[in-house]
C-alpha cells in the first residue's frame, strides 16, 4: 500500500514527504513569519536528502500567492546555494498552479537559476504527478494525489 508521508505544517503552507515524492503546498496568504519558516523548511528538506536517491518534487501553488521580488530572490538563493545537491537528488520537478502569473514568476526564478533536472509548469497536481511519473516509475500517483488532497482539505479546515 501507499506509505504514509511525513507531514510538516506551516502557516499557510504544508509539506508531505512520501518516500520518493515530496509534495509542497504554498497558499495565497502566507505572511512574513510563515514565509521565513517555509524558506527554512525548503533549505532543510534539500540538505537532508540522501545523495544516493533521486526524488520527485511537486510544488502546488493554487492561486496567485504573494511571491514578490524579495521572496523570489530568497527562493532563488536557497536553490542556487544548493544547486549541486538538487541536481544530484532531483529526478523531476513539477510546479502546479492555475495562475498564469505564478507560472510566469516561477519561469523567471528558473531563468535566474536554471535547474539541471526535468521540470515542467502544469495547471493541476494530477498533471504534475503524471509528469513526475514519467521520470520515477512505479509510484502510486493516484494514492499520492488522494493523500495530498486529503491533507490540504484538513489544513484548510483548520485554517478557517
One Martini backbone bead per residue (centre of mass of N, CA, C, O) as a GRO file, in nm:
protein
  160
    1UNK     BB    1   0.102   0.031   0.000
    2UNK     BB    2   0.084   0.344   0.101
    3UNK     BB    3   0.292   0.554   0.227
    4UNK     BB    4   0.338   0.758   0.481
    5UNK     BB    5   0.375   1.075   0.526
    6UNK     BB    6   0.567   1.339   0.603
    7UNK     BB    7   0.439   1.612   0.799
    8UNK     BB    8   0.451   1.971   0.739
    9UNK     BB    9   0.318   2.253   0.919
   10UNK     BB   10   0.226   2.570   0.826
   11UNK     BB   11   0.159   2.902   0.754
   12UNK     BB   12   0.003   2.832   0.454
   13UNK     BB   13   0.164   2.553   0.460
   14UNK     BB   14   0.281   2.228   0.309
   15UNK     BB   15   0.444   1.910   0.378
   16UNK     BB   16   0.476   1.597   0.182
   17UNK     BB   17   0.675   1.308   0.251
   18UNK     BB   18   0.744   1.081   0.043
   19UNK     BB   19   0.973   0.857  -0.039
   20UNK     BB   20   0.979   0.982  -0.372
   21UNK     BB   21   0.779   1.227  -0.287
   22UNK     BB   22   0.756   1.584  -0.279
   23UNK     BB   23   0.497   1.780  -0.128
   24UNK     BB   24   0.389   2.122  -0.192
   25UNK     BB   25   0.211   2.382  -0.022
   26UNK     BB   26   0.121   2.722  -0.134
   27UNK     BB   27  -0.044   2.980  -0.027
   28UNK     BB   28  -0.195   3.306  -0.064
   29UNK     BB   29  -0.142   3.390   0.276
   30UNK     BB   30   0.171   3.434   0.341
   31UNK     BB   31   0.345   3.545   0.583
   32UNK     BB   32   0.648   3.634   0.689
   33UNK     BB   33   0.688   3.402   0.898
   34UNK     BB   34   0.591   3.178   0.710
   35UNK     BB   35   0.811   3.222   0.496
   36UNK     BB   36   1.058   3.173   0.669
   37UNK     BB   37   0.979   2.880   0.742
   38UNK     BB   38   0.969   2.780   0.449
   39UNK     BB   39   1.265   2.833   0.376
   40UNK     BB   40   1.384   2.653   0.596
   41UNK     BB   41   1.245   2.393   0.498
   42UNK     BB   42   1.363   2.383   0.216
   43UNK     BB   43   1.659   2.368   0.299
   44UNK     BB   44   1.631   2.117   0.480
   45UNK     BB   45   1.523   1.917   0.270
   46UNK     BB   46   1.775   1.925   0.093
   47UNK     BB   47   1.995   1.864   0.311
   48UNK     BB   48   1.848   1.571   0.392
   49UNK     BB   49   1.914   1.439   0.149
   50UNK     BB   50   2.001   1.176  -0.020
   51UNK     BB   51   2.263   1.110  -0.250
   52UNK     BB   52   2.129   0.812  -0.351
   53UNK     BB   53   1.859   0.967  -0.424
   54UNK     BB   54   1.574   1.032  -0.629
   55UNK     BB   55   1.333   1.288  -0.646
   56UNK     BB   56   1.013   1.409  -0.646
   57UNK     BB   57   0.863   1.739  -0.720
   58UNK     BB   58   0.577   1.902  -0.577
   59UNK     BB   59   0.440   2.227  -0.652
   60UNK     BB   60   0.159   2.392  -0.490
   61UNK     BB   61   0.001   2.694  -0.641
   62UNK     BB   62  -0.309   2.785  -0.690
   63UNK     BB   63  -0.254   3.085  -0.646
   64UNK     BB   64  -0.174   3.404  -0.614
   65UNK     BB   65   0.087   3.449  -0.458
   66UNK     BB   66   0.304   3.622  -0.236
   67UNK     BB   67   0.562   3.666  -0.478
   68UNK     BB   68   0.790   3.867  -0.463
   69UNK     BB   69   1.104   3.972  -0.534
   70UNK     BB   70   1.219   3.900  -0.257
   71UNK     BB   71   1.118   3.608  -0.250
   72UNK     BB   72   1.243   3.514  -0.512
   73UNK     BB   73   1.537   3.561  -0.421
   74UNK     BB   74   1.527   3.365  -0.176
   75UNK     BB   75   1.465   3.113  -0.336
   76UNK     BB   76   1.703   3.128  -0.535
   77UNK     BB   77   1.924   3.111  -0.317
   78UNK     BB   78   1.862   2.831  -0.206
   79UNK     BB   79   1.893   2.687  -0.484
   80UNK     BB   80   2.178   2.785  -0.565
   81UNK     BB   81   2.334   2.681  -0.307
   82UNK     BB   82   2.197   2.373  -0.399
   83UNK     BB   83   2.241   2.276  -0.691
   84UNK     BB   84   2.406   2.012  -0.676
   85UNK     BB   85   2.211   1.856  -0.497
   86UNK     BB   86   1.962   1.884  -0.677
   87UNK     BB   87   2.084   1.743  -0.930
   88UNK     BB   88   2.138   1.466  -0.774
   89UNK     BB   89   1.820   1.445  -0.622
   90UNK     BB   90   1.652   1.518  -0.889
   91UNK     BB   91   1.427   1.389  -1.120
   92UNK     BB   92   1.163   1.583  -1.073
   93UNK     BB   93   0.973   1.891  -1.153
   94UNK     BB   94   0.655   2.029  -1.038
   95UNK     BB   95   0.443   2.304  -1.118
   96UNK     BB   96   0.129   2.386  -0.969
   97UNK     BB   97  -0.094   2.617  -1.148
   98UNK     BB   98  -0.364   2.837  -1.237
   99UNK     BB   99  -0.150   3.071  -1.256
  100UNK     BB  100   0.006   3.259  -1.487
  101UNK     BB  101   0.171   3.432  -1.295
  102UNK     BB  102   0.320   3.206  -1.142
  103UNK     BB  103   0.445   3.077  -1.389
  104UNK     BB  104   0.610   3.331  -1.457
  105UNK     BB  105   0.772   3.352  -1.196
  106UNK     BB  106   0.905   3.064  -1.212
  107UNK     BB  107   1.042   3.106  -1.480
  108UNK     BB  108   1.226   3.326  -1.367
  109UNK     BB  109   1.368   3.163  -1.150
  110UNK     BB  110   1.480   2.950  -1.358
  111UNK     BB  111   1.639   3.160  -1.517
  112UNK     BB  112   1.825   3.240  -1.271
  113UNK     BB  113   1.804   2.905  -1.187
  114UNK     BB  114   1.887   2.654  -1.362
  115UNK     BB  115   1.790   2.336  -1.382
  116UNK     BB  116   1.935   1.988  -1.382
  117UNK     BB  117   1.621   1.903  -1.442
  118UNK     BB  118   1.326   1.797  -1.475
  119UNK     BB  119   1.067   2.034  -1.588
  120UNK     BB  120   0.725   2.163  -1.503
  121UNK     BB  121   0.444   2.345  -1.596
  122UNK     BB  122   0.125   2.325  -1.438
  123UNK     BB  123  -0.216   2.316  -1.326
  124UNK     BB  124  -0.205   2.029  -1.175
  125UNK     BB  125  -0.123   1.780  -0.962
  126UNK     BB  126  -0.185   1.550  -1.157
  127UNK     BB  127   0.006   1.650  -1.384
  128UNK     BB  128   0.260   1.652  -1.210
  129UNK     BB  129   0.262   1.344  -1.142
  130UNK     BB  130   0.272   1.250  -1.434
  131UNK     BB  131   0.546   1.373  -1.495
  132UNK     BB  132   0.707   1.233  -1.269
  133UNK     BB  133   0.625   0.938  -1.370
  134UNK     BB  134   0.828   0.955  -1.619
  135UNK     BB  135   1.091   0.946  -1.402
  136UNK     BB  136   0.923   0.775  -1.181
  137UNK     BB  137   0.868   0.463  -1.124
  138UNK     BB  138   0.626   0.310  -0.937
  139UNK     BB  139   0.408   0.517  -0.863
  140UNK     BB  140   0.126   0.628  -0.667
  141UNK     BB  141  -0.046   0.871  -0.792
  142UNK     BB  142  -0.334   0.843  -0.671
  143UNK     BB  143  -0.251   0.808  -0.373
  144UNK     BB  144  -0.096   1.072  -0.343
  145UNK     BB  145  -0.321   1.262  -0.426
  146UNK     BB  146  -0.530   1.183  -0.211
  147UNK     BB  147  -0.354   1.247   0.036
  148UNK     BB  148  -0.285   1.540  -0.030
  149UNK     BB  149  -0.580   1.645  -0.055
  150UNK     BB  150  -0.658   1.566   0.234
  151UNK     BB  151  -0.453   1.750   0.377
  152UNK     BB  152  -0.560   2.017   0.257
  153UNK     BB  153  -0.844   2.009   0.372
  154UNK     BB  154  -0.757   2.000   0.666
  155UNK     BB  155  -0.590   2.262   0.662
  156UNK     BB  156  -0.826   2.452   0.573
  157UNK     BB  157  -1.011   2.393   0.813
  158UNK     BB  158  -0.809   2.492   1.036
  159UNK     BB  159  -0.772   2.789   0.914
  160UNK     BB  160  -1.094   2.876   0.933
   0.00000   0.00000   0.00000
